[in-house]
Short mmCIF file of C-alpha atoms in Angstrom, two decimals:
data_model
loop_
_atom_site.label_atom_id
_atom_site.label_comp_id
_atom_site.label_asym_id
_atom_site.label_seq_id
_atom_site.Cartn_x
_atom_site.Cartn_y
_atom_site.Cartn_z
CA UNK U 1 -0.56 19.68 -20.78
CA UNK U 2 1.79 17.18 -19.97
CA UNK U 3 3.39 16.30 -16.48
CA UNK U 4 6.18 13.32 -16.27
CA UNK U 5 7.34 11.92 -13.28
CA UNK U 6 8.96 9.26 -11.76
CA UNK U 7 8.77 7.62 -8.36
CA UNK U 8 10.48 4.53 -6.17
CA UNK U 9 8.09 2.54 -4.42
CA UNK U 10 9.87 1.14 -1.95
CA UNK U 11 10.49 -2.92 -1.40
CA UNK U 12 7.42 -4.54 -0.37
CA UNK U 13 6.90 -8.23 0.61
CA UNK U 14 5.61 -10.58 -2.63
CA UNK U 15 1.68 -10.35 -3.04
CA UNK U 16 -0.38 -7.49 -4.04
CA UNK U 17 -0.25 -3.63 -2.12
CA UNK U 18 -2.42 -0.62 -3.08
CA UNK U 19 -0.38 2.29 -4.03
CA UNK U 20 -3.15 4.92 -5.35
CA UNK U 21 -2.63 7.28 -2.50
CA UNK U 22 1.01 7.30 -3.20
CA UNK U 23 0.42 7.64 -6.60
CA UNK U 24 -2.14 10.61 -6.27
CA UNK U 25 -0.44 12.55 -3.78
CA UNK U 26 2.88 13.11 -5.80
CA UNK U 27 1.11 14.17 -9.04
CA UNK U 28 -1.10 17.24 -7.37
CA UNK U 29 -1.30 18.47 -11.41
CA UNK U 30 -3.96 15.47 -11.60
CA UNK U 31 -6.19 18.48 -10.06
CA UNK U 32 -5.84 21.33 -12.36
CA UNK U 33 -6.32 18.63 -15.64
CA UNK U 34 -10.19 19.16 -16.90
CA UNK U 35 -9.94 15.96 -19.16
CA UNK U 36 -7.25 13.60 -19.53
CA UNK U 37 -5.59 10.72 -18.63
CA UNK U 38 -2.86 9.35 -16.09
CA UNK U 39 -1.05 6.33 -17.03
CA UNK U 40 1.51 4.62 -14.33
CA UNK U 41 3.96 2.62 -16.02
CA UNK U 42 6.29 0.02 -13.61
CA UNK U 43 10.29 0.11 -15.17
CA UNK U 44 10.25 -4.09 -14.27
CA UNK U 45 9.56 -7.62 -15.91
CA UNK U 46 8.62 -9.00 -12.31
CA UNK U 47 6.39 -6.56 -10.59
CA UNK U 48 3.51 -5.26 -12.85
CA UNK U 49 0.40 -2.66 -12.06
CA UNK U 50 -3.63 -3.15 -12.03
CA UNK U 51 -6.56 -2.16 -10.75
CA UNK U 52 -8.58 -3.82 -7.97
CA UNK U 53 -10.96 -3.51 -5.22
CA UNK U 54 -9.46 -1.28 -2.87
CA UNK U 55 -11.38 -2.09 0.68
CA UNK U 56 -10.97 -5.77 1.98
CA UNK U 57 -7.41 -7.06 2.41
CA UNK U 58 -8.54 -10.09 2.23
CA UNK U 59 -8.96 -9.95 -1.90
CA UNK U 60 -5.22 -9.15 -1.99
CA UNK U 61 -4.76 -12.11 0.26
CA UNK U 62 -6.71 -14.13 -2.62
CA UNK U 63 -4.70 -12.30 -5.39
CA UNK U 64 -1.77 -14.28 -4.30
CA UNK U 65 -3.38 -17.67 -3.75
CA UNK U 66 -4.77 -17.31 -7.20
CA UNK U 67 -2.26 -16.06 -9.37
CA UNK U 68 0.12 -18.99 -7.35
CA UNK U 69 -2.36 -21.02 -8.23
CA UNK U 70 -2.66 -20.32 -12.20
CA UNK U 71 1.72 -19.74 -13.26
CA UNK U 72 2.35 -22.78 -10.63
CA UNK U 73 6.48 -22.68 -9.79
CA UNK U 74 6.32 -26.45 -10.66
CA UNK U 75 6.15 -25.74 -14.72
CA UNK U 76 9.47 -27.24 -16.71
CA UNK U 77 10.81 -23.89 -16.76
CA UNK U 78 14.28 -23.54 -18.96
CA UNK U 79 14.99 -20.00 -16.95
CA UNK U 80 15.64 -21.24 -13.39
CA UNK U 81 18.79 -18.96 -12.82
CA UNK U 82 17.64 -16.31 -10.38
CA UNK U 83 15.31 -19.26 -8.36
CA UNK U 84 11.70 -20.94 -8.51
CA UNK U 85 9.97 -17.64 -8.28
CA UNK U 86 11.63 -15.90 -10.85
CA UNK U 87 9.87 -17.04 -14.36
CA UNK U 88 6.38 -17.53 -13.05
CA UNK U 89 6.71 -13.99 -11.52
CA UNK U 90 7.36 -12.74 -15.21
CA UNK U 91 4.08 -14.44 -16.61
CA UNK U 92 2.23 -13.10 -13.88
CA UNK U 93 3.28 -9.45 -14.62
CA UNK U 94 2.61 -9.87 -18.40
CA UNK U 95 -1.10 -11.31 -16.83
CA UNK U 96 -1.41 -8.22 -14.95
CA UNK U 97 0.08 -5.85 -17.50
CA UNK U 98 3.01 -2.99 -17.05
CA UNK U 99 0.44 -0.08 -16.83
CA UNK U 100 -2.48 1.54 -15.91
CA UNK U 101 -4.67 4.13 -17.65
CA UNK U 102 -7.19 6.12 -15.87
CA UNK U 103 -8.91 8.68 -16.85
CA UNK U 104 -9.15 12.58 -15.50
CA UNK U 105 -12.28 14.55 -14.91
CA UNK U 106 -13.10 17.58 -13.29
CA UNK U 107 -9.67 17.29 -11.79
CA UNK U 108 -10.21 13.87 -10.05
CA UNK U 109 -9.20 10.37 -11.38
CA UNK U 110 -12.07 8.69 -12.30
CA UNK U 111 -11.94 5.72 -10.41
CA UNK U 112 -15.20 3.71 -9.07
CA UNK U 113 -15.72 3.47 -5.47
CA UNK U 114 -14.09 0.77 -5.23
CA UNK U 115 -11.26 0.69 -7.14
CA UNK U 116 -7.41 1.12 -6.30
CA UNK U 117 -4.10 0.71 -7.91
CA UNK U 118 -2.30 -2.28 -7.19
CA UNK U 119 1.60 -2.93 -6.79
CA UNK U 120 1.89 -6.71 -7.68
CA UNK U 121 5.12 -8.06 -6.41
CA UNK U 122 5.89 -11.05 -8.02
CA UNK U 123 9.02 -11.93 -6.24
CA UNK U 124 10.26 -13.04 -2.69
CA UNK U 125 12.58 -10.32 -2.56
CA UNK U 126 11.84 -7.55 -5.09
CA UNK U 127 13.33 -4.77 -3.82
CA UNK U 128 12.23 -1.47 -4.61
CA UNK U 129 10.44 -0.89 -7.71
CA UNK U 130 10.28 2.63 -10.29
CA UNK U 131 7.23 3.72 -11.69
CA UNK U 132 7.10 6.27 -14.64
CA UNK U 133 3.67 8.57 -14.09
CA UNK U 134 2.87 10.69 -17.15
CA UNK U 135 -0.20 12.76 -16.98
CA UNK U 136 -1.61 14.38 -19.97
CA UNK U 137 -4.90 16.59 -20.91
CA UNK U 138 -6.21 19.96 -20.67
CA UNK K 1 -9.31 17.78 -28.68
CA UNK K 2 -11.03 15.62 -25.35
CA UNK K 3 -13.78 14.72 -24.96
CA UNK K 4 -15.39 12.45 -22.02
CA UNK K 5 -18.07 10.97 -21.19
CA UNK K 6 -19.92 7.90 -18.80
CA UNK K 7 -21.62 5.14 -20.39
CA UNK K 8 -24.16 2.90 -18.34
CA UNK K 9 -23.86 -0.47 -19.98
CA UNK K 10 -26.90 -2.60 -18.83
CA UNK K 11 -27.38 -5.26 -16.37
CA UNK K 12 -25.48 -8.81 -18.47
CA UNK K 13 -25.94 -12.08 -17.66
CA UNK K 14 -22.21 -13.80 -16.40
CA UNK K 15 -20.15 -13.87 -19.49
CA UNK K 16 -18.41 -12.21 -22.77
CA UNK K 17 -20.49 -9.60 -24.72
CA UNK K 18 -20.13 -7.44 -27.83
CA UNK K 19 -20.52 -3.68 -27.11
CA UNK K 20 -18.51 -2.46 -30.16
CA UNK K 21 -21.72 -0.79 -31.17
CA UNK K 22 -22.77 0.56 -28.18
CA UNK K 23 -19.93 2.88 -27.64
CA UNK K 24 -19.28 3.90 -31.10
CA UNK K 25 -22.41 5.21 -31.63
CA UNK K 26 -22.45 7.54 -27.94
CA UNK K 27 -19.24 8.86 -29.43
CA UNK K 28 -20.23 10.66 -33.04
CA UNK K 29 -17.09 12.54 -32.09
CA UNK K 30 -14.34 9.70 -33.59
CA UNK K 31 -15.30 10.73 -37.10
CA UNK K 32 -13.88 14.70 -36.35
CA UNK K 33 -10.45 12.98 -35.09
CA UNK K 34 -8.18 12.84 -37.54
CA UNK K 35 -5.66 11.09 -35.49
CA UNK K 36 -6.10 9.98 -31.99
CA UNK K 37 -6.80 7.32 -29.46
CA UNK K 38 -10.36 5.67 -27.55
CA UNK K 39 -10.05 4.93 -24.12
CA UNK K 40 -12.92 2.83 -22.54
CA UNK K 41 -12.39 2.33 -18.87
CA UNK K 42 -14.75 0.40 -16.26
CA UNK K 43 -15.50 1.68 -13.01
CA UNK K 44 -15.55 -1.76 -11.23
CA UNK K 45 -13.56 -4.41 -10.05
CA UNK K 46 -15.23 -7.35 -10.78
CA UNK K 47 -16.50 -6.91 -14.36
CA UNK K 48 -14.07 -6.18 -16.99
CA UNK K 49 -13.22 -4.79 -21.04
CA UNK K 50 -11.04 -6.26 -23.61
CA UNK K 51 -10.67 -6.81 -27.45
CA UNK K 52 -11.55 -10.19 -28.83
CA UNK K 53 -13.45 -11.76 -31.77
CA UNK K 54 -16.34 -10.15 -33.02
CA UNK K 55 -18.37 -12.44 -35.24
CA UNK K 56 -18.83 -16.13 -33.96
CA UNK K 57 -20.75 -16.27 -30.61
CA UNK K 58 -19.12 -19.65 -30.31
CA UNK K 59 -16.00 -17.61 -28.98
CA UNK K 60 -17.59 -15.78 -26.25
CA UNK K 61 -18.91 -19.11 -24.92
CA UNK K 62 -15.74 -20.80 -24.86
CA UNK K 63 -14.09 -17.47 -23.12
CA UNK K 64 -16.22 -18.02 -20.11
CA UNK K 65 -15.38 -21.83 -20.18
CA UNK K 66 -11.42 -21.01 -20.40
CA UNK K 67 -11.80 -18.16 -17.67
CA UNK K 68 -13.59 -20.19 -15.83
CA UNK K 69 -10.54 -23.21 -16.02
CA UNK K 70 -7.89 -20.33 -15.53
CA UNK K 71 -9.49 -18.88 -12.24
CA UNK K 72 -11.46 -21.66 -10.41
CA UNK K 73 -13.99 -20.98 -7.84
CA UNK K 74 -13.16 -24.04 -5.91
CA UNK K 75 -9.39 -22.31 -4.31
CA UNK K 76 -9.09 -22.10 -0.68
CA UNK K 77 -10.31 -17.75 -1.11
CA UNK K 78 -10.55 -15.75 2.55
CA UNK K 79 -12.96 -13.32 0.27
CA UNK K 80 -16.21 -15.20 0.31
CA UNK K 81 -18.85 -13.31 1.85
CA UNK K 82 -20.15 -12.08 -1.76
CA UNK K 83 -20.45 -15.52 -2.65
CA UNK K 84 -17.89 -18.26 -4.90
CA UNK K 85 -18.54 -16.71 -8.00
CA UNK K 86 -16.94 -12.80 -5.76
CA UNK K 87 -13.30 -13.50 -6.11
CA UNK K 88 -12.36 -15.07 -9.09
CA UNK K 89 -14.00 -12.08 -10.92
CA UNK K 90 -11.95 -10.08 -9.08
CA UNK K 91 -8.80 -11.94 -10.43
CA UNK K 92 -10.56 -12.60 -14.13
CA UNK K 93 -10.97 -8.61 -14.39
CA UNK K 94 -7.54 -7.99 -13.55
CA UNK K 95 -6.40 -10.97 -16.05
CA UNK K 96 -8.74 -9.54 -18.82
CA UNK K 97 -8.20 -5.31 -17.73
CA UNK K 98 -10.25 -2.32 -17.02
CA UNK K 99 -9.63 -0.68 -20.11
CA UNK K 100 -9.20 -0.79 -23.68
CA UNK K 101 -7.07 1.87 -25.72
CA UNK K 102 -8.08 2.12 -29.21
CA UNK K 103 -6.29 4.18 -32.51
CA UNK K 104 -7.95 6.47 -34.05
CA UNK K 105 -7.28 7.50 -37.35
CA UNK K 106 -9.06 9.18 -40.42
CA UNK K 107 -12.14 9.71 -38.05
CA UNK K 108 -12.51 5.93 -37.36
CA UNK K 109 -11.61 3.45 -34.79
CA UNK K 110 -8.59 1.66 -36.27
CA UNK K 111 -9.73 -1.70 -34.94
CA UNK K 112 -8.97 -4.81 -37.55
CA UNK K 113 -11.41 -6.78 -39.48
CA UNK K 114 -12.19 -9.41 -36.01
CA UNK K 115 -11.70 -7.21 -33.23
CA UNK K 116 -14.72 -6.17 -31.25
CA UNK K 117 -14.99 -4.41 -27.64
CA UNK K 118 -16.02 -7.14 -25.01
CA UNK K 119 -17.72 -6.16 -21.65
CA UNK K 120 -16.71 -9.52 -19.95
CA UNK K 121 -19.11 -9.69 -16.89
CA UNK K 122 -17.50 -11.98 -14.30
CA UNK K 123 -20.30 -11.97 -11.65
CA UNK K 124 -23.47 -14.12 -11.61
CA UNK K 125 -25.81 -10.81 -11.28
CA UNK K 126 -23.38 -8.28 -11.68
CA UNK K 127 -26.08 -5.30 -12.64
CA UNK K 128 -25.83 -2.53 -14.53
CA UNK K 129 -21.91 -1.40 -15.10
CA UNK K 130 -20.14 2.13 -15.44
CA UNK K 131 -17.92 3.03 -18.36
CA UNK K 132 -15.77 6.46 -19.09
CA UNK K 133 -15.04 6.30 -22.70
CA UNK K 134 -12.07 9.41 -23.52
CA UNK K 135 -11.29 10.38 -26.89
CA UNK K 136 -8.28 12.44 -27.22
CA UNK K 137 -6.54 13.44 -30.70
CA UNK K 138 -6.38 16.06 -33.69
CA UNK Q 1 2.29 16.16 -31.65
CA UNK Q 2 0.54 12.91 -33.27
CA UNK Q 3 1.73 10.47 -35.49
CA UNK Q 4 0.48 7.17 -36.74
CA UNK Q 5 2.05 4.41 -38.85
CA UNK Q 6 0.99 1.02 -39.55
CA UNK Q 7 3.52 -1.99 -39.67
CA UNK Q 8 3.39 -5.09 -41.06
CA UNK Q 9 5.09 -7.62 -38.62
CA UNK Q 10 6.35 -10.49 -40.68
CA UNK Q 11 5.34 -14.32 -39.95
CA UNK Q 12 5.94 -15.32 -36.63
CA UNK Q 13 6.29 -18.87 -35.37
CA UNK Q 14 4.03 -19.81 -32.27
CA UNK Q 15 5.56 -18.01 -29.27
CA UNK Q 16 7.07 -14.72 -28.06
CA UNK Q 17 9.20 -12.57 -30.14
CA UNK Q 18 10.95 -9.37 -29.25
CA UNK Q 19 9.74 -6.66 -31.49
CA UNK Q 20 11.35 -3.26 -29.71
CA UNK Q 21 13.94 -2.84 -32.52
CA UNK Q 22 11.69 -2.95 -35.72
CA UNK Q 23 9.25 -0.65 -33.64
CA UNK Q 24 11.74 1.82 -32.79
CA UNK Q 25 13.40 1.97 -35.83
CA UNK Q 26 9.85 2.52 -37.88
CA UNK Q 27 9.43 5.54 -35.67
CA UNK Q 28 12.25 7.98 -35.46
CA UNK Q 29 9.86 10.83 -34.13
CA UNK Q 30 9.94 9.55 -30.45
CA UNK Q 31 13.77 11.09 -30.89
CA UNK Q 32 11.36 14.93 -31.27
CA UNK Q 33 8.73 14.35 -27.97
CA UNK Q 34 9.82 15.61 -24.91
CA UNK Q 35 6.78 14.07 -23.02
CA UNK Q 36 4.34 11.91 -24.62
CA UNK Q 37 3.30 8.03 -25.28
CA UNK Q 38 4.30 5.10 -27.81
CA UNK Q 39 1.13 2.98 -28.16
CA UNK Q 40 1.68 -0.26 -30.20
CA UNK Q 41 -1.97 -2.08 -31.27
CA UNK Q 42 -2.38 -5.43 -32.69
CA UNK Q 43 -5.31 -5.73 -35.14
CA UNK Q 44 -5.66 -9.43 -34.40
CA UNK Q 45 -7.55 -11.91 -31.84
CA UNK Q 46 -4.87 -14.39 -32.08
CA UNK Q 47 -1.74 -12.60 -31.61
CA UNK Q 48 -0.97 -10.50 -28.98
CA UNK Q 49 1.43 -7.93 -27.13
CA UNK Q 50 3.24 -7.57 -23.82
CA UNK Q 51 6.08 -6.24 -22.13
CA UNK Q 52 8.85 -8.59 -20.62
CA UNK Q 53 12.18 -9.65 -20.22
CA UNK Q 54 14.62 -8.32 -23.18
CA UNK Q 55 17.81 -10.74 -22.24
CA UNK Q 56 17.37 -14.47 -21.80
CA UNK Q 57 15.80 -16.27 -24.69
CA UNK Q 58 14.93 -18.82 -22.23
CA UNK Q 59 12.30 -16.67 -20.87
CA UNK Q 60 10.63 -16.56 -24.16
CA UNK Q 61 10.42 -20.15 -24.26
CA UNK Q 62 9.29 -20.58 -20.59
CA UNK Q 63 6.37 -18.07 -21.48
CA UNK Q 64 4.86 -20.30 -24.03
CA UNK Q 65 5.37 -23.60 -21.74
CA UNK Q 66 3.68 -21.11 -19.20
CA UNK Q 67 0.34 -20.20 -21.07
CA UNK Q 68 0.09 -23.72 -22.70
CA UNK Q 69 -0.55 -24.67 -19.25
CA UNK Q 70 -2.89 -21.78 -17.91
CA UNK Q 71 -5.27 -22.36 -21.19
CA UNK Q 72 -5.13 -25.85 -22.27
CA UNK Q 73 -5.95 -26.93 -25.91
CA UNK Q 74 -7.99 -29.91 -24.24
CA UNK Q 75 -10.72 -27.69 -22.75
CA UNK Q 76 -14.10 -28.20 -24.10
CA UNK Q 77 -14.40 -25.61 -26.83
CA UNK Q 78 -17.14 -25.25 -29.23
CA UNK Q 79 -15.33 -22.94 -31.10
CA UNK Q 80 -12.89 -25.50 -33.20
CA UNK Q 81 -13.50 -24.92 -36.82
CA UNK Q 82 -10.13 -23.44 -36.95
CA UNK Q 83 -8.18 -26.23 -35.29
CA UNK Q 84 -7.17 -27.02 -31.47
CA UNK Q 85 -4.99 -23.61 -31.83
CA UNK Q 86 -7.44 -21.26 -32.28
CA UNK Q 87 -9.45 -21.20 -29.14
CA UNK Q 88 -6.77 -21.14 -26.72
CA UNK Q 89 -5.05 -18.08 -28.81
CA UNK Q 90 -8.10 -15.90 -28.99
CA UNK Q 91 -8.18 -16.36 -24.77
CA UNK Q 92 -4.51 -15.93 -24.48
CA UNK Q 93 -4.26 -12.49 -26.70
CA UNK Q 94 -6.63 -11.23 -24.03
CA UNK Q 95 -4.49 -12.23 -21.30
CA UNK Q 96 -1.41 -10.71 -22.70
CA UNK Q 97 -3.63 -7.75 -23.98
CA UNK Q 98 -3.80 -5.83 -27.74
CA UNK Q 99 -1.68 -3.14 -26.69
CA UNK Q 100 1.18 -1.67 -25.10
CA UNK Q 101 1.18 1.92 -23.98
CA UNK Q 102 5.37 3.28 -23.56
CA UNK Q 103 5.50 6.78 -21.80
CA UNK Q 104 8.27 8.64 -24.21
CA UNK Q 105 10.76 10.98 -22.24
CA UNK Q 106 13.66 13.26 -23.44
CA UNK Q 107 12.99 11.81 -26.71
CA UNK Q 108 13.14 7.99 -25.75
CA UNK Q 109 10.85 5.49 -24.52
CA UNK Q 110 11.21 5.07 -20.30
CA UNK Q 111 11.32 1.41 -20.64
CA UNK Q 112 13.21 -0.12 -17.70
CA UNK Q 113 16.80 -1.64 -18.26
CA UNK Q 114 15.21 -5.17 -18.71
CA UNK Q 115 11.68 -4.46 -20.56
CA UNK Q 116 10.95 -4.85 -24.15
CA UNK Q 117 7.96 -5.41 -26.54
CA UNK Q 118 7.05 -8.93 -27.14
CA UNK Q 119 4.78 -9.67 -29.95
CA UNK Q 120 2.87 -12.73 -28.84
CA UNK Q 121 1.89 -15.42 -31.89
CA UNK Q 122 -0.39 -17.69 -30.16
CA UNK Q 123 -1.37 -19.97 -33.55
CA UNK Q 124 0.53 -22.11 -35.28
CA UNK Q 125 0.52 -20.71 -38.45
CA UNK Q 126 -0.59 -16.92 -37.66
CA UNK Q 127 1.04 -15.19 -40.50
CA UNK Q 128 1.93 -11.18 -40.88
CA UNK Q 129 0.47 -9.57 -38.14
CA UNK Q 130 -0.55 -5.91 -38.50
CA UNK Q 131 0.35 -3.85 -35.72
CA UNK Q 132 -0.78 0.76 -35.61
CA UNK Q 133 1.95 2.72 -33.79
CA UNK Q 134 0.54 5.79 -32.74
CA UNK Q 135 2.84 8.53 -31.07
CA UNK Q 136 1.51 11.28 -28.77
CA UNK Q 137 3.39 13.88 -27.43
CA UNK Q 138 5.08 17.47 -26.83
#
């Protein structure tokens, strides 16, 4: 079985935003899938996707300081075109990666407890962002 | 074919560890897969998986060293009640991932002649962690 | 549907390289899935793939100006038998990650407009770098 999709998550402000419950709630196949796998894939080279803890806003908070703090906007970047933010927001997403991959069981994602999917918006003004999600199993 | 199943990896002290081993021999059924793919994927947010070197323990010192550099505990985090060492694991496992996804082909994992499976365990007592290791192929 | 190939990716100077033609070409089956996944593994600790920016050249530079400064050749290794290189590749391969899952629609991959597969050579003299292509799929 396999179930293709793809969804617009609309702008959001740079920094890091949990998306699993709009993820899960447009792909209600994830329930009739005994084993498999769901991958989200983001269609961008400045926003990417992870997984984090999904309770305290405060650790998205510290997503940002940290990530600002390793790709610094102060590097001798060549590519300075589309502003300051631009080139260290494309390391970050190749830090973070352009997917996910979590597996199905028992018609559930099998996320911990604490776990959620992360948007990471990389730039000031992003805009809105397309995610490919592709479930497959049986 | 699928098959799935959940792996408790034990308690590790804070650092980079080989568990190639480990999770090739819980799944016997890689050598019926003719071609396919491994999935390991950790159910927590502050421990992580990825593929590095498997032979000189030298490496996984220096990985912890490097990490350490990358993601320091000293930045000004919001996210301290768990204590220093809480939030940069959060941003190392994101860094590093929460999976691996591993060919398979001719009933074997098609890993190269280096590569092993790393549990990277970014907290200072981080217990015992949760894995759900998917095969899926013909 | 599966299918598997193993390429040989020829020498590589040190930094990122857009690979998404010689992939693509090496596997005209994508053209026969309707839904499915490309994955692309790198059998190496010292090389590495990602997903990024397709266009500007410049951005390929700016990445390895980037992760020279996130892990430093000056740290305190142990690990330096194999030069001042070495160290700081194996940690950067697992920043940038071994693989790169593509979902495959109507018979192409769903990369966005801007998105293509870097290969990553993070030594300075890493040689042919084996990569395992494995196709999934309906």
């Amino acid at each position: 079985m396999w179930v293709q999709r793809t969804l617009t998550l609309p702008a959001s402000r740079r920094g890091f935003h949990l998306m699993t419950s709009r993820i899960v709630d447009a792909m209600p196949e994830i329930g009739s899938i005994q084993t498999g796998m769901m991958q989200v894939f983001i269609q961008h080279t400045s926003a990417s996707l992870t997984i984090n803890e999904n309770a305290d806003p405060d650790v998205r908070t510290d997503f940002e300081t940290a990530m600002n703090h390793v790709v610094p906007e102060s590097l001798p970047y060549v590519h300075t075109l589309e502003g300051p933010d631009d080139m260290p927001a494309h390391v970050k997403a190749s830090m973070m990666g352009a997917s996910v991959q979590i597996p199905i069981g028992g018609g559930r994602l099998k996320l911990g407890t604490w776990q959620g999917i992360y948007l990471c918006e990389h730039r000031d003004r992003g805009g809105a962002r397309r995610v490919v999600v592709t479930l497959m199993g049986e």
